[in-house]
Amino acid sequence: MTIVHGHGVHPYAVRFCYCTDKATGSCTPEPVQLIKYGLWPGSWDTPHSAFTISMMRDHHLLSLQAQISSHDFYAYLRRLTDNVCPENVTDRYRQFMTATREFSFMRSTKRAGLPPEQGLPPGALATLCPACPQPGMNMDPRYEATGRPPGEQYLDALFHTADGNFQQNQKMKPSDPNDEPLTLGAAYYAHEHDFATYQEKRGKEKKEATSCHKFGAMGYGRYGGRVSGMVGLSCARHMFALPNSVVDLNVGEAYSYVDFAHLSGLQRWMQILLHISAYDINCQYRINFAMRMKKFREKFAGLSTIKHTEFPPTLIGIGKFHLPAHIPSCRFKHSFNYLPGVGMTDGEALERIWSILNALAARAKEMTSGHCHDFLNDMYNDMNIRRLCGLARDLTRRYLQACTLSSEVDARVAKLEAGLDGAALAEWKKHEKEWLANVVDMKTHKKLDNPYELKTNRGSTTKELLVEVEKTRSRQAGNADELGILEAVYEGAELQSLREDLLDAIDDDDGTEDARSVINAARAEFMSRLREWMNTFNAYIQPALETAAREVLEMHQEQPAMPTPLPTSFPLHEAVSRDKEVTGREARAHLGLPPLRDPRRKSEMWQEIFAISIPLPSSFDNLVLQRPAVASLVSWEKRVRQGQANDALSDLRTHLVTTEMLKIKKLDATGKSSTTRMGKKLRRQNDQVVAAADDYRRARLALIHLGMDEGDVLFRPLKKTDVAGFTMSTETQQLGDSRKTVSWIWEDFSFVERPGDLDHQEFYEEVKRVHWFRSSALRARWQEEVRLLAEEMTRSVRFFGFQRRVWDIRAHARDATGDAAAAAYARKQAHRYVRLLKNCRSHFQTTSLVIVRV
């Protein structure tokens, strides 16, 4: 026989025993003899190879911890045997692959106290989360059946999150269609037979209309293949994968797949009185969820593993990472920052699980479906076990941190409330109570306002101004002058932006014929629009400026008749700016200033465009702008510049979110072509980020010259450090990110005190209201987090005590039947939970909490 062990691969002469067993009257099968002597058979008929069980354990642990593949491990053993000619060493890789799959299944069943057979109960091989509510195991017996008092139901709620992953796909190559997982329906994948029946009978799914954006998870993604990815569920607070919650995809992340994942994965928690759900597109997914469940009950009543289809009341949220990608009306209704009872849950647990599993995708995609399910079930289980072993430490750390931060927030809010008007505060608290009562029900969402945002008008966007122009045209046919001024200012501002874009395009010219053709076309369009605009300028803007200049001349005889407009390459008023000396682009961006244009060493076309002046009121001296003759011009340009600034900020946020998404995708990209393509996309996206930031800075500089206060709370200086997105993934996270202050571009207001400023008094009253609502929400979330963590620590102790008793009972039962080996293993498992209980005691005693004794 060929014996494979930790020191290499060697042939051995083996003689089996054929003595008859006195109890059974037959000889012991050869594979069983090998196992008794510490060898795992390569086959179960007439084994010609065997693998030492100690080596199998080593490989299993290395596969889980170091993610080493079976191919690499066996290649290592061959080289260890003969590093000169390893190809001469006997090849038992195929048998080794089968043996490892069987071995991991046998270990799973042994650890679960079950026989190694198919037809196991659903989820029987999965490791449950000790801190989540597990009916009949760890819930408070006072409230398990009847529920908590009003306002405390969240303490017994199941927090779960759903998500899709398109890294875990399968290659389109020949495979055994009859290959089934050994863990059929007993681990983390939904029962494969029931899911196949569901797939066969469900019919073609229609895309539902969206009231938000068109997300890939709604079936708009372009995916296909035998297996294009997976959808799964996990507990949202501790990152434990839920049993029977994973299904394979063969198209995009359509609702039908997610429906089955919820139905299968949440079966054991259907009697829990409250669920709190997180999903990237919950705002759309939940709209017709009840209708889809009704159709499921009518069509699939006979599925063996789906017994319950009536879900308990569910609080609907969207993960904090995905929330900025939704429209504004979705964000506050489904935010884990504002929903009651969610604590500091972020709803993105599965994103962190995917970051681990994606490292295994290169191995999994080569496997057959059955082998892949066994392999990933083993990986899921190992992740759950590792989190279980470190749970006491993690809960203690989070609890102590929550207590500290909750106290700090309480103190800040108390100080804030002490300085507020009592009547206004009482009214806000009443509004908050009503809002929290309504936000938990999606049926009331349409009438909900957003108390966490300013109601003060920030100014129209440029698109909204266009609509206003059309309305003004139809409404004020007799007031052509005012309409002409509006259109002249608007078109002039647009031409200045086009001019900047054209200068950038000429700078980036790579010399190719296509690029030059695009630039020439853009130049022709710009020049054509400029010629048309000059007529409008001469008719509506120039007369007012000349009148203002004459008035200035009469008041100040020493002043020139007409202040010279500055070059509109957009330094605007930089001819009189103290910032003129700061010429480096990086340095100016750091100060929140737009880049200076340097005409030296530029092409002839660049200098031609640069020399073109597009004079608007913001290009002229303050003495001119203060005259009544140009009041209308200044007013309209302020509105146009505010629209430009709002558009630029909106574009900047969008490009930053997209950039962060591309960074994450680049980390998952494999191969030179994919990495290069993602790199090009990232560079283009970064260019758009820089362009949007510069557009905002130019618009803000114009607003300042038009009279806006440099300390304006809506349009603040955009420094280089402010152009930053959120940390969206563990791969891009850096130490200390959770303590950093979020850039002001992700806020909608600034909290400053300007006593005596009557013009801003109303606005600052609005600021105080929003500040209190947000502070109150933060205080509530931290208070909930403290109570949730205390309850989770108590549940963990109950869970470990329950499992210890289960294994003690099994040990006594095995002793009664005379199976000493099985009884010893049961006592070993019971002692494992004794150690976990001691670990809880040593950690939890630092929290000063009275944890229930088991």
XYZ file of C-alpha atoms in Angstrom, residues 59 62-64 66-76 93 96-97 100 360 362-363 367 375 379:
25
model
C -3.842 19.397 6.552
C -3.686 24.353 7.639
C -6.492 24.506 5.103
C -8.675 26.422 7.552
C -3.499 29.228 6.275
C -5.943 28.488 3.417
C -3.491 26.086 1.825
C -5.003 24.032 -0.980
C -4.965 20.225 -1.099
C -2.955 20.407 -4.328
C -0.215 22.511 -2.715
C -0.150 20.361 0.414
C 0.253 17.135 -1.550
C 2.918 18.755 -3.738
C 4.727 19.659 -0.518
C -3.671 13.355 -5.144
C -6.291 12.508 -1.149
C -8.963 14.923 -2.374
C -10.022 15.112 2.864
C -10.937 30.979 -1.257
C -9.831 30.571 -6.727
C -10.023 27.117 -5.101
C -14.692 22.231 -7.564
C -15.682 22.872 1.410
C -15.002 27.168 6.159
